[in-house]
Structure formats: structure tokens, C-alpha cells
Backbone as a ProteinNet text record, in pm:
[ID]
protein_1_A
[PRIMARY]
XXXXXXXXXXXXXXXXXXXXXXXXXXXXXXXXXXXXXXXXXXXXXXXXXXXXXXXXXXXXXXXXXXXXXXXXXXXXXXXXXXXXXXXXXXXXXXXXXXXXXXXXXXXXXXXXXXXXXXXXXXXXXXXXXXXXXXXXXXXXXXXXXXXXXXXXXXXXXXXXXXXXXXXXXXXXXXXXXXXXXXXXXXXXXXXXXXXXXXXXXXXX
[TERTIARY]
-345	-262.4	-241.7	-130.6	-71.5	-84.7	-86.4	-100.9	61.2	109.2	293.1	242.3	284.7	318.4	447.9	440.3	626.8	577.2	609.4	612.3	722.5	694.7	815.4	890.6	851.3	893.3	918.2	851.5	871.2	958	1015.5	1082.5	1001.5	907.1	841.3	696	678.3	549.6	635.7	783.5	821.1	831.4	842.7	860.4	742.6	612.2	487	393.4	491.5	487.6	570.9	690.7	742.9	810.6	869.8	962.4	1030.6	1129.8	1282.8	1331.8	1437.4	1415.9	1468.9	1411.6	1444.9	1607.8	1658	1800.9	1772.8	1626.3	1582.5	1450.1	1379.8	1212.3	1176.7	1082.1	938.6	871.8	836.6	702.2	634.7	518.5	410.1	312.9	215	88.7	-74.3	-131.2	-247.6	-346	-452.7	-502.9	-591.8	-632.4	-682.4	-859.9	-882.7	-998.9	-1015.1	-942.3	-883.7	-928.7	-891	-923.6	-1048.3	-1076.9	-1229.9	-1168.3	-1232.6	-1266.1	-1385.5	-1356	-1493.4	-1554.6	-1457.6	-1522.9	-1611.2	-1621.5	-1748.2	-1710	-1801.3	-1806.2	-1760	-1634.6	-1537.2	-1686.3	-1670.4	-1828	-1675.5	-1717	-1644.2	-1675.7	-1546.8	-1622.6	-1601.1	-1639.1	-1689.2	-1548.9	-1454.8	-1315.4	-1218.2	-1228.1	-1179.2	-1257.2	-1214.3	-1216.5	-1154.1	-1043.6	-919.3	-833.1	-941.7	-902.2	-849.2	-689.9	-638.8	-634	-600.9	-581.4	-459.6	-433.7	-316.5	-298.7	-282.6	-264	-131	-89.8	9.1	-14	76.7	102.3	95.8	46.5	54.2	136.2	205.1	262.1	199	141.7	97.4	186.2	238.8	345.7	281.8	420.5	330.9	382.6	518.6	543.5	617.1	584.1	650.3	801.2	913.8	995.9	1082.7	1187.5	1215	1432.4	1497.4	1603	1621.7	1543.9	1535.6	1678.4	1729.6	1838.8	1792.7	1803.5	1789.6	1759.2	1881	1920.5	1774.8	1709.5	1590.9	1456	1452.1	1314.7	1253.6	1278.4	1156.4	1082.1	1127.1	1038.7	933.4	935.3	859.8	716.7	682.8	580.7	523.4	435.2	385.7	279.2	233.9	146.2	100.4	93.1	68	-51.5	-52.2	-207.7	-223.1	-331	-372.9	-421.9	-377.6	-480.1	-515.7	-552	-513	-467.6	-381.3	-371.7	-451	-565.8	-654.5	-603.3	-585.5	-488.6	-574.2	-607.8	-693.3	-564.8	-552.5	-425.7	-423.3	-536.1	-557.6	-539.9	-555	-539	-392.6	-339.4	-179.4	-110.6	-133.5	-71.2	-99.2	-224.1	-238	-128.6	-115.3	-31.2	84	124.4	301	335.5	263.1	298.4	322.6	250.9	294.5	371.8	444.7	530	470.1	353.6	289.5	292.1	285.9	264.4	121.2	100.7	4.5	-92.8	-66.4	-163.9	-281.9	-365.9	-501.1	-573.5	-454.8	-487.9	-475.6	-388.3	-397.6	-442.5	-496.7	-537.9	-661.9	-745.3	-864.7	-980	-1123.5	-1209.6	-1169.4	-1138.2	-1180.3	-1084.4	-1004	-846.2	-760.4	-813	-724.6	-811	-860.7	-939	-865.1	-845.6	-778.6	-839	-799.4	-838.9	-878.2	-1007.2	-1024.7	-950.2	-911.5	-768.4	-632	-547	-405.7	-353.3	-237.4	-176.8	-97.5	-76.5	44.1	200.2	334.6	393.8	441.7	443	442.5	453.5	305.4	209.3	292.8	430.1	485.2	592.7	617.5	754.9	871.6	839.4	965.7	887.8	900.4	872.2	957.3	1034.8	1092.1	1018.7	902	858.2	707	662.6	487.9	398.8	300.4	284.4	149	115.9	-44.2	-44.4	-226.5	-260	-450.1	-426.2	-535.5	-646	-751.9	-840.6	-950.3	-1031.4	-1066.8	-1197.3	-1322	-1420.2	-1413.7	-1282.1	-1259.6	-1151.7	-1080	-937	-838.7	-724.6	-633.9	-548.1	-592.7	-508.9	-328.6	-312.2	-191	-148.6	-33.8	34.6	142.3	198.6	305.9	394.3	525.8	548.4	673.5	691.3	778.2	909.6	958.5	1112.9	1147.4	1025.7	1068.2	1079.6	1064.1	1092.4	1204.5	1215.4	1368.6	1406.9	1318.2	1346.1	1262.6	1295.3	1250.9	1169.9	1060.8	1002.2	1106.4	1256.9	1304.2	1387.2	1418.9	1475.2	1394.7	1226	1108.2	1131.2	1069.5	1071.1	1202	1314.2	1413.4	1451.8	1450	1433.8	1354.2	1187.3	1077.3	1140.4	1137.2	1201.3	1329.4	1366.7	1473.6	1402.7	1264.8	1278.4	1134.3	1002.6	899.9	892	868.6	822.3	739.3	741.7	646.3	565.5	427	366.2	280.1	267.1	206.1	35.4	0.2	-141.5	-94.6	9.2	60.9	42.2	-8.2	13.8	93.4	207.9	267.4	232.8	157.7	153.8	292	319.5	484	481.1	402.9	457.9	338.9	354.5	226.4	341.7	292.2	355.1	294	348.8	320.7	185.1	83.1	-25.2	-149.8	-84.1	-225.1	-288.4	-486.4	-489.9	-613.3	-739.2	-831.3	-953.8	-1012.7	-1181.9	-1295.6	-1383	-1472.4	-1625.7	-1753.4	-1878.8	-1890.4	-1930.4	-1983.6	-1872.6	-1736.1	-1658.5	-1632.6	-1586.4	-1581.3	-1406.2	-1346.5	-1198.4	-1217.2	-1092.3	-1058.5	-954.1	-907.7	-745.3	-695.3	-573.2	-578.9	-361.8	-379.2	-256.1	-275.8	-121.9	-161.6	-223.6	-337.5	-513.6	-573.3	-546.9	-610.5	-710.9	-821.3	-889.4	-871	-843.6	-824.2	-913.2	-993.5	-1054.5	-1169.6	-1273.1	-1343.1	-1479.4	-1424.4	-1464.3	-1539.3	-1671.4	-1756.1	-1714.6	-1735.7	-1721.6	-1842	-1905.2	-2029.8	-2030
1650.6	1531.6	1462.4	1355.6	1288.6	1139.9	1056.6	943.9	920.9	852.6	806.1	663.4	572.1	447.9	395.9	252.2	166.9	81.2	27.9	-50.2	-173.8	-296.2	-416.5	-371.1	-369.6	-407.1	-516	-616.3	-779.9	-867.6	-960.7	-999.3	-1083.2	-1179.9	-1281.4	-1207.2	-1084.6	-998	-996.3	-914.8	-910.7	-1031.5	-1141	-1220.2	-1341.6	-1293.9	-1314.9	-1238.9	-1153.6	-1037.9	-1042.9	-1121	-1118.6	-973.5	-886.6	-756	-766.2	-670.9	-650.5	-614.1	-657.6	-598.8	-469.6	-355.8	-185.6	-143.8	-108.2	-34.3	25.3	73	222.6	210.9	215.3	222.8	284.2	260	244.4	340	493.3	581.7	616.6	604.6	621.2	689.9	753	826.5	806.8	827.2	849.9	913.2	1019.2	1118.5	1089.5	1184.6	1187.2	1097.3	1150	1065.7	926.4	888	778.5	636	736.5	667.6	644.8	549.1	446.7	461	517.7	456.2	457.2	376.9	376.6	220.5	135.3	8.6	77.6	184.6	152.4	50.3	25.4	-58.3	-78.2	-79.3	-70.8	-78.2	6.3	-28.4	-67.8	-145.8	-225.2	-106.2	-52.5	9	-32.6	41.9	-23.6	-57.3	-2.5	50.6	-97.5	-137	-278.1	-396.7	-496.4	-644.1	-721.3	-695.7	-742.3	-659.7	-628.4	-549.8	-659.1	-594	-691.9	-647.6	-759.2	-658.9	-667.1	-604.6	-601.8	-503.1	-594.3	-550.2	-489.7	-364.4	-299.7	-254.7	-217.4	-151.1	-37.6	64.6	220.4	283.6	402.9	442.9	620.6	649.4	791.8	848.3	1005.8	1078.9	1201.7	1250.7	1328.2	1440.2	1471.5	1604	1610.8	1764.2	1807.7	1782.2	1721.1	1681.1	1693.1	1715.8	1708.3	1692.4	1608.7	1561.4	1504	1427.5	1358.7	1243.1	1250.1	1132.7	1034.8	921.2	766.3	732.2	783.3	744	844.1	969.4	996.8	1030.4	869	913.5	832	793.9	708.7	825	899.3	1026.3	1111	1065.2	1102.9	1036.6	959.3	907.2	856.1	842.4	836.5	694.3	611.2	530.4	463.7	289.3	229.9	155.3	171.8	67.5	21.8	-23.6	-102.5	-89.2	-75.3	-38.5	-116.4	-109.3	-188.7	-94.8	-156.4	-82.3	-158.6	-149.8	-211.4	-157.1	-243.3	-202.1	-270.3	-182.3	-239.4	-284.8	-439.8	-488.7	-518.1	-497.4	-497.8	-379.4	-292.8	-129.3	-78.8	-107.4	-128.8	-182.6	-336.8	-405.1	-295.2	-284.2	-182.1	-78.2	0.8	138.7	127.8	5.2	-43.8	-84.7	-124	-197.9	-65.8	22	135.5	221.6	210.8	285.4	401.6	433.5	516.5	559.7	658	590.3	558.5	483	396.8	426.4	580.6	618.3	606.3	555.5	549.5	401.8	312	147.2	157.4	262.3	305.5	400	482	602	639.4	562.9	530	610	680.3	659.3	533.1	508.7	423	289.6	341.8	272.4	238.9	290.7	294.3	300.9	162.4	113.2	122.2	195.5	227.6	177	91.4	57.9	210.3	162.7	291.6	332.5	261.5	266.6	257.1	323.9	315.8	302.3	253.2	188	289.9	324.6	425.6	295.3	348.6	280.1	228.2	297.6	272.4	117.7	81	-50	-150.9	-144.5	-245.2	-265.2	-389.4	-443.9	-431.5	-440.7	-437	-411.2	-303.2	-228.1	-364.1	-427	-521.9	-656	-648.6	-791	-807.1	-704	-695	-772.2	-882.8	-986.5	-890.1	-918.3	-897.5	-976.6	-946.2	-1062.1	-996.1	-1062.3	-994.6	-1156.8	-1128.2	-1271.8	-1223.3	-1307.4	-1274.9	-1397.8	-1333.8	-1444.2	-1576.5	-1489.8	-1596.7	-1640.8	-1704.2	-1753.4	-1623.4	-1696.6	-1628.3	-1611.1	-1505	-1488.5	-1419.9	-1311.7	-1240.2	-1268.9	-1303.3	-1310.2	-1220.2	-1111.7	-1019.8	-1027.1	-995.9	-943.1	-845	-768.5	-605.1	-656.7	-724.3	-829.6	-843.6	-897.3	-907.5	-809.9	-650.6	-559.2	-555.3	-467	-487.3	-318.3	-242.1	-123.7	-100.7	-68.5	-75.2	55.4	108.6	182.9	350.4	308.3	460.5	435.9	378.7	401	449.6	400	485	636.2	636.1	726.9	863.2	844.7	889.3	907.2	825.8	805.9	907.8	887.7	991.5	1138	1153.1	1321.8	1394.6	1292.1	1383.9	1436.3	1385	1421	1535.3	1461.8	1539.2	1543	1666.2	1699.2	1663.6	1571.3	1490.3	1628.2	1595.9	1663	1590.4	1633.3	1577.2	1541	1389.2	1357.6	1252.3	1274.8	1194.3	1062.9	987.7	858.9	763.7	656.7	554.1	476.6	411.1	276.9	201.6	122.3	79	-64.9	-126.6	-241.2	-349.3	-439.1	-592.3	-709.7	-814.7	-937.9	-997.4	-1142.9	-1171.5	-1249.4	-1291.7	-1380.8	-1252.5	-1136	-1053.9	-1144	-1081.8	-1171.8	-1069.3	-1097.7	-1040.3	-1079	-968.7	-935.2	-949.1	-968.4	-990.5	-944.4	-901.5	-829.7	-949.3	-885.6	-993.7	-1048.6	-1011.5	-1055.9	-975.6	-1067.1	-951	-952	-813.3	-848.2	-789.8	-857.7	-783.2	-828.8	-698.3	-720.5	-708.5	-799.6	-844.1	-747	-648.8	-657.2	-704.5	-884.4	-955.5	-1027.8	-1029.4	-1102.4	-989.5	-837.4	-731.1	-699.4	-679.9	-645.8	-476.3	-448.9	-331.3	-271.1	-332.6	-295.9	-420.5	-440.1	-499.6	-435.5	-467.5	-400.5	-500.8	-483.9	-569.2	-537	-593.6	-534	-546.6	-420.7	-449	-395.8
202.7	220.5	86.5	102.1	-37.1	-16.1	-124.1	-84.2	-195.3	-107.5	-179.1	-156.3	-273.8	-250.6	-313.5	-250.1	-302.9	-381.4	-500	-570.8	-562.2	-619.9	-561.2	-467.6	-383	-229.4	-137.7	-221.4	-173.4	-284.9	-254.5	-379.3	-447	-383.5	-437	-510.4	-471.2	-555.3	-673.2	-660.2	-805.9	-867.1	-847.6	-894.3	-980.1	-907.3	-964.6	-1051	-1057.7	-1156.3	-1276.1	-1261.4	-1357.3	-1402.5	-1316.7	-1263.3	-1268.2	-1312.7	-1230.6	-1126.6	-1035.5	-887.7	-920.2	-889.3	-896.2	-792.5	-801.2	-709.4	-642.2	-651.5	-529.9	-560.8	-443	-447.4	-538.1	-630.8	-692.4	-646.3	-669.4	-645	-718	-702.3	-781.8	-646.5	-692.9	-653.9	-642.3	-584.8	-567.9	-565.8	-629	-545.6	-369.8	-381.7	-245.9	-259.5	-375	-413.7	-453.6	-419.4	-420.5	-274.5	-165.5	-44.9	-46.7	51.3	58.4	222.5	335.2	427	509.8	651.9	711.2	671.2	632.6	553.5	441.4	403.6	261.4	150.9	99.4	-51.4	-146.7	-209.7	-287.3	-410.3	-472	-617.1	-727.8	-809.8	-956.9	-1028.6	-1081.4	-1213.5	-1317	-1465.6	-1559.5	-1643.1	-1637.5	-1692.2	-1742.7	-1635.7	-1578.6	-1558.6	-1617.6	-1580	-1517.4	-1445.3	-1380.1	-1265.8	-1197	-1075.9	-955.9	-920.9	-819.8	-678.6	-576.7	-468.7	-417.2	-321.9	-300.5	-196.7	-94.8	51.4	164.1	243.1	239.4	371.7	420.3	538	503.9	565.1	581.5	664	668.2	735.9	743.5	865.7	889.8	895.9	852.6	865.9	911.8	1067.4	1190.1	1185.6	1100.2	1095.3	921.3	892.8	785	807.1	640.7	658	485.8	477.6	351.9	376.6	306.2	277.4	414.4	481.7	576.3	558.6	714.9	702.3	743	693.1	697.7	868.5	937	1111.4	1177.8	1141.4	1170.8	1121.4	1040	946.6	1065.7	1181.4	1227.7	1311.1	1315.6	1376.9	1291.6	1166.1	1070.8	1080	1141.7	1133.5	1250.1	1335.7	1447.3	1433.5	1331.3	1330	1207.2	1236.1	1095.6	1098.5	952	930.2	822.3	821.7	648.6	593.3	462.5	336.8	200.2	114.6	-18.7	-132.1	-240.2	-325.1	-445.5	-499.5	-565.2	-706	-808.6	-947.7	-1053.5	-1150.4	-1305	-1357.1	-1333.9	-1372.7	-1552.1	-1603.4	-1733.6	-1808.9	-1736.8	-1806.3	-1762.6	-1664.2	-1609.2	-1725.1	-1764.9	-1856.6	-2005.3	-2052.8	-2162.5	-2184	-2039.7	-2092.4	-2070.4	-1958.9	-1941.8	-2081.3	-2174.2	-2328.5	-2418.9	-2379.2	-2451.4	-2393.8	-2310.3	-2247.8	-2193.9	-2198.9	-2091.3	-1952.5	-1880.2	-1725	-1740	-1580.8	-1525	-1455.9	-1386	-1267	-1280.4	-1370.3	-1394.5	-1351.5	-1371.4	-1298.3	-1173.1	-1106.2	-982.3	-927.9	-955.2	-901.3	-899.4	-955.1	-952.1	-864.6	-859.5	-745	-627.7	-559.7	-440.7	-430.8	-476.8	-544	-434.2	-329	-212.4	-61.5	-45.1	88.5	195.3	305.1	396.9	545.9	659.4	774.6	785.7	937	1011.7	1114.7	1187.9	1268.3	1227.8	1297	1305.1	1462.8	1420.7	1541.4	1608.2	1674	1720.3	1709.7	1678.4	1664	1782.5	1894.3	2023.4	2046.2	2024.1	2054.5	1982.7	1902.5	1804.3	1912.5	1892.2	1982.5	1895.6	1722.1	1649	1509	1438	1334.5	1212.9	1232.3	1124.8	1143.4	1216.9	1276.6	1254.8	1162.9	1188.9	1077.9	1158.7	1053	984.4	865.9	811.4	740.4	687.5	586.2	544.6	414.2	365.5	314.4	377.1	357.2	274.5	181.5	98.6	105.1	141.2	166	263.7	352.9	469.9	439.7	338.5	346.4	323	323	322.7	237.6	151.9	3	-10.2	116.4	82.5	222.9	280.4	425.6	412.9	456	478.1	555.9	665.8	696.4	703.1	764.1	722.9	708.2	761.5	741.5	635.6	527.3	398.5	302.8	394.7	250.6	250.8	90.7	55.5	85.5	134.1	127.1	273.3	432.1	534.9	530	639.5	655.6	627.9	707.4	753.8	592.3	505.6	366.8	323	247.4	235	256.4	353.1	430.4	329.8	413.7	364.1	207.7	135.3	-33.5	-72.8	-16	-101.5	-54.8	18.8	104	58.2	-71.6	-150.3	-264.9	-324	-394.7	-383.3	-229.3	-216.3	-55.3	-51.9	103.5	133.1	282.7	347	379	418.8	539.9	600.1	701.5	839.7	787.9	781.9	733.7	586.6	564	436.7	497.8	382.4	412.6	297.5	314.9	234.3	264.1	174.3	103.6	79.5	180.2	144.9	81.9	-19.1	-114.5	-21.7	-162.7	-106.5	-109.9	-8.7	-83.8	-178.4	-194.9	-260.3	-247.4	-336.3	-359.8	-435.9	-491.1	-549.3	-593.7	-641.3	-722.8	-787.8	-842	-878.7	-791	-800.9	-681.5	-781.3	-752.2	-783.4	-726.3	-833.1	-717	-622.6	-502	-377.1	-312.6	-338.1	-265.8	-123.9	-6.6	109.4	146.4	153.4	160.4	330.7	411.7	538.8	558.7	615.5	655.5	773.3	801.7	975.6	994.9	1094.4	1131.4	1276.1	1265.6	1335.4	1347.5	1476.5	1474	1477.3	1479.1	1446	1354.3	1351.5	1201.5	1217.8	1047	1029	937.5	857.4	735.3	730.5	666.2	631.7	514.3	335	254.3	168.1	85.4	36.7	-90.2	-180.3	-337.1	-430.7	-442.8	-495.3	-642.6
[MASK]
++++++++++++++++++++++++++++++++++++++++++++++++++++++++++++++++++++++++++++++++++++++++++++++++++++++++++++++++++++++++++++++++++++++++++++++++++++++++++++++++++++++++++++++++++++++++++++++++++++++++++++

């Protein structure tokens, strides 16, 4: 399996970012070593001082798929959930200054905390309507919901599949809103789709 994610996907993330809004989704990658689930322990590593978080909807993908049309990418995927995309926003800034790519602020060991559940999409009344939010020692640091992307699940979807073949077990990371911020040891993050808890990760 692959881990695909969207980059500025919200306008107000780009905008606390200080971004340009992109014409066409943002992909970037993950490895597989990457995922954290089961709630384990997000461990700090040594690399970084400025690790952010940054909280996302997932989208499971249920069958192999490639130049997928827009009108049937929703069959591409059978179930969503939550994950984080956790970013060494200091080593990001380092190699974006040198015109480098980045995958190393992202791609990290354990870079990618994933709920243990997924939803079947079934259980959604409206795929453009789904609230989340990521709390952080109890308050509430990031509020989402899917309305505000600028690029919907079946564009995703459709966009990546021109250029990489889905397969069945793939998961997208489709974009954070806005409020990232930086984690810290001893902090506890959990993430709610809805009043749902999906994740609940310590940072040691």
C-alpha cells in the first residue's frame, strides 16, 4: 500500500502559511513506515524542533483504479478516517529555501498517526458535510470540515489516477485546515470525526 497526500487544500491553511493557492492539488508522499497506528506513541525525534500537527481526513481506496473519471471516483473508495500529517516544519522550511524537495519533514518514522477505525462511507449523510477536529490536551486546536476543500474527495481521487494507479489498501491524506501548530513531549493529541473519537496519541 501507498500513502498519497493533498497539500493546501483549505484556503485559510494556505493562508497561515503564507502559500500560493495551487490550480491543481498538491501531491506529495509518504512511506509506509511512516504510519503510527493502534494509538501508539508518536516518540519526538531528534531531527526536529518544530514538529507540527496537522489533522486530515483519510480516504480508504477499495479497488485498483487508474485515469479514473471525476463522475466515478466515488466508487474508488469504500471508507474514511483520521489521521495526522505530523511535519518537521523547520527542516520543511530548510529545504523549501533551497529548492529541494521536502519528503523528509514529511515522511518521517511515525509521521503519519492514523485512527484505528474507519467509517464505511455508507454511515455519512453527505461526504461535503463532515465536521472534524483535532484537540490537543483537551482544547481544541484544528476544526475542519470537507465543504471547505477546494479540491473534493472525487477531484482527488480523479487528479492522482492520471498520473498513479490507485490500489485497493491506499490511503489519502486529503489536506488540514487551518490552526496547525507545534507538539510538544507529554502532549496528548485526539481526533474527533464529529463527536467520534478516532485516534488518541501521546507524544513522548
Amino acid at each position: 500500500m501507498k500513502i498519497l497526500c493533498i497539500g493546501r487544500n483549505y484556503a485559510e491553511h494556505i493562508a497561515e502559511l503564507q502559500n500560493e493557492v495551487p490550480d491543481a492539488p498538491v501531491i506529495f508522499a509518504k512511506p509506509d513506515t511512516a504510519l503510527l497506528q493502534r494509538n501508539q506513541p508518536f516518540f519526538y525525534p531528534d531531527f526536529t524542533q518544530d514538529i507540527h500537527h496537522e489533522v486530515e481526513l483519510v480516504l480508504r481506496i477499495s479497488k485498483n483504479g487508474r485515469h479514473i473519471e471525476e463522475q466515478f471516483a466515488h466508487t474508488y473508495y469504500d471508507a474514511i478516517g483520521l489521521g495526522l500529517d505530523l511535519t518537521a516544519r523547520d527542516l520543511q522550511s530548510k529545504l523549501k529555501s533551497k529548492g529541494l524537495p521536502w519528503e523528509l519533514a514529511k515522511g518521517f518514522d511515525g509521521s503519519a498517526p492514523l485512527g484505528a477505525n474507519f467509517k464505511p462511507v455508507s454511515e455519512f449523510s453527505d461526504l461535503k458535510n463532515i465536521n472534524f477536529r483535532l484537540e490537543v490536551n483537551g482544547e481544541v486546536r484544528q476544526q475542519g470540515n470537507s465543504s471547505l476543500m477546494l479540491h473534493d474527495f472525487n477531484k482527488i481521487i480523479s487528479y492522482i489516477s492520471q498520473f498513479i494507479t490507485l490500489k485497493m489498501g491506499d490511503l489519502i491524506f486529503t489536506g488540514t485546515p487551518s490552526g496547525v501548530g507545534p507538539i510538544k513531549v507529554g502532549d496528548q493529541l485526539v481526533g474527533y470525526i464529529e463527536d467520534e473519537q478516532f485516534f488518541d496519541v501521546s507524544v513522548k
